[in-house]
Tab-separated table of C-alpha atoms in Angstrom:
chain	number	residue	atom	x	y	z
A	15	UNK	CA	1.955	23.443	0.006
A	16	UNK	CA	4.455	24.717	2.549
A	17	UNK	CA	7.956	23.279	2.824
A	18	UNK	CA	7.257	21.915	6.329
A	19	UNK	CA	4.073	20.238	5.139
A	20	UNK	CA	5.950	18.580	2.277
A	21	UNK	CA	8.557	17.225	4.699
A	22	UNK	CA	5.862	15.823	6.993
A	23	UNK	CA	3.804	14.359	4.131
A	24	UNK	CA	6.729	12.583	2.436
A	25	UNK	CA	7.054	9.645	4.895
A	26	UNK	CA	3.270	9.280	4.955
A	27	UNK	CA	3.262	9.059	1.162
A	28	UNK	CA	6.096	6.527	1.172
A	29	UNK	CA	4.399	4.335	3.778
A	30	UNK	CA	1.093	4.422	1.926
A	31	UNK	CA	2.908	3.492	-1.286
A	32	UNK	CA	4.450	0.459	0.377
A	33	UNK	CA	1.091	-0.577	1.805
A	34	UNK	CA	-0.420	-0.161	-1.648
A	35	UNK	CA	2.159	-2.495	-3.130
A	36	UNK	CA	1.303	-5.155	-0.579
A	37	UNK	CA	-2.434	-4.762	-1.171
A	38	UNK	CA	-1.933	-4.888	-4.948
A	39	UNK	CA	0.094	-8.093	-4.605
A	40	UNK	CA	-2.658	-9.752	-2.587
A	41	UNK	CA	-5.332	-8.676	-5.066
A	42	UNK	CA	-3.238	-9.846	-8.028
A	43	UNK	CA	-2.735	-13.303	-6.510
A	44	UNK	CA	-6.489	-13.707	-6.088
A	45	UNK	CA	-7.253	-12.446	-9.606
A	46	UNK	CA	-4.553	-14.639	-11.158
A	47	UNK	CA	-5.885	-17.683	-9.323
A	48	UNK	CA	-9.353	-17.060	-10.812
A	49	UNK	CA	-8.066	-16.276	-14.310
A	50	UNK	CA	-5.599	-19.133	-14.647
A	51	UNK	CA	-6.617	-21.689	-12.046
A	52	UNK	CA	-3.023	-21.708	-10.748
A	53	UNK	CA	-1.763	-20.509	-7.392
A	54	UNK	CA	1.376	-18.805	-8.698
A	55	UNK	CA	1.806	-16.369	-11.561
A	56	UNK	CA	4.479	-17.129	-14.151
A	57	UNK	CA	7.826	-15.423	-13.850
A	58	UNK	CA	9.478	-13.949	-16.925
A	59	UNK	CA	12.445	-16.308	-16.631
A	60	UNK	CA	10.508	-19.507	-15.978
A	61	UNK	CA	10.876	-21.704	-19.060
A	62	UNK	CA	7.679	-23.699	-18.519
A	63	UNK	CA	5.499	-20.690	-19.401
A	64	UNK	CA	4.955	-19.238	-22.853
A	65	UNK	CA	5.170	-15.604	-23.879
A	66	UNK	CA	1.419	-15.134	-23.865
A	67	UNK	CA	0.926	-16.292	-20.296
A	68	UNK	CA	3.887	-14.285	-18.987
A	69	UNK	CA	2.760	-11.105	-20.737
A	70	UNK	CA	-0.870	-11.532	-19.686
A	71	UNK	CA	0.150	-12.000	-16.050
A	72	UNK	CA	2.393	-8.927	-16.244
A	73	UNK	CA	-0.337	-6.791	-17.809
A	74	UNK	CA	-2.887	-7.801	-15.183
A	75	UNK	CA	-0.399	-7.229	-12.381
A	76	UNK	CA	0.568	-3.807	-13.735
A	77	UNK	CA	-3.029	-2.685	-14.135
A	78	UNK	CA	-3.949	-3.788	-10.623
A	79	UNK	CA	-0.876	-2.090	-9.155
A	80	UNK	CA	-1.621	1.187	-10.963
A	81	UNK	CA	-5.257	1.280	-9.850
A	82	UNK	CA	-4.444	0.399	-6.235
A	83	UNK	CA	-1.605	2.946	-6.098
A	84	UNK	CA	-3.754	5.718	-7.558
A	85	UNK	CA	-6.591	4.878	-5.168
A	86	UNK	CA	-4.362	4.950	-2.096
A	87	UNK	CA	-2.477	8.073	-3.226
A	88	UNK	CA	-5.714	9.934	-3.923
A	89	UNK	CA	-7.352	8.892	-0.653
A	90	UNK	CA	-4.210	9.916	1.246
A	91	UNK	CA	-4.129	13.289	-0.487
A	92	UNK	CA	-7.786	13.901	0.341
A	93	UNK	CA	-7.268	12.939	3.982
A	94	UNK	CA	-4.229	15.228	4.167
A	95	UNK	CA	-6.175	18.104	2.620
A	96	UNK	CA	-9.055	17.605	5.084
A	97	UNK	CA	-6.594	17.592	7.994
A	98	UNK	CA	-4.325	20.462	6.959
A	99	UNK	CA	-6.262	22.448	4.371
A	100	UNK	CA	-3.408	21.953	1.899
A	101	UNK	CA	-3.404	19.623	-1.109
A	102	UNK	CA	-0.118	17.657	-1.091
A	103	UNK	CA	0.391	17.791	-4.858
A	104	UNK	CA	0.218	21.583	-5.118
């Protein structure tokens, strides 16, 4: 990938990453609501939740974030490659 292409792709990648974080947060809230029956996930420093519930919520949130991020990054890379003929990771 050319230097100019990398410079142009960088803000696109950053913006898509931020959008992915927002999407992942929305998905996690819906999943957590179904799994636990509660509207809010436990925070690590909230004393009313036990270790198990905090760690389960964190694991689910991390898995959802990773899948959403990879999906958005891959789709963005494919769209970039279709538009420019260059794969952004190369």
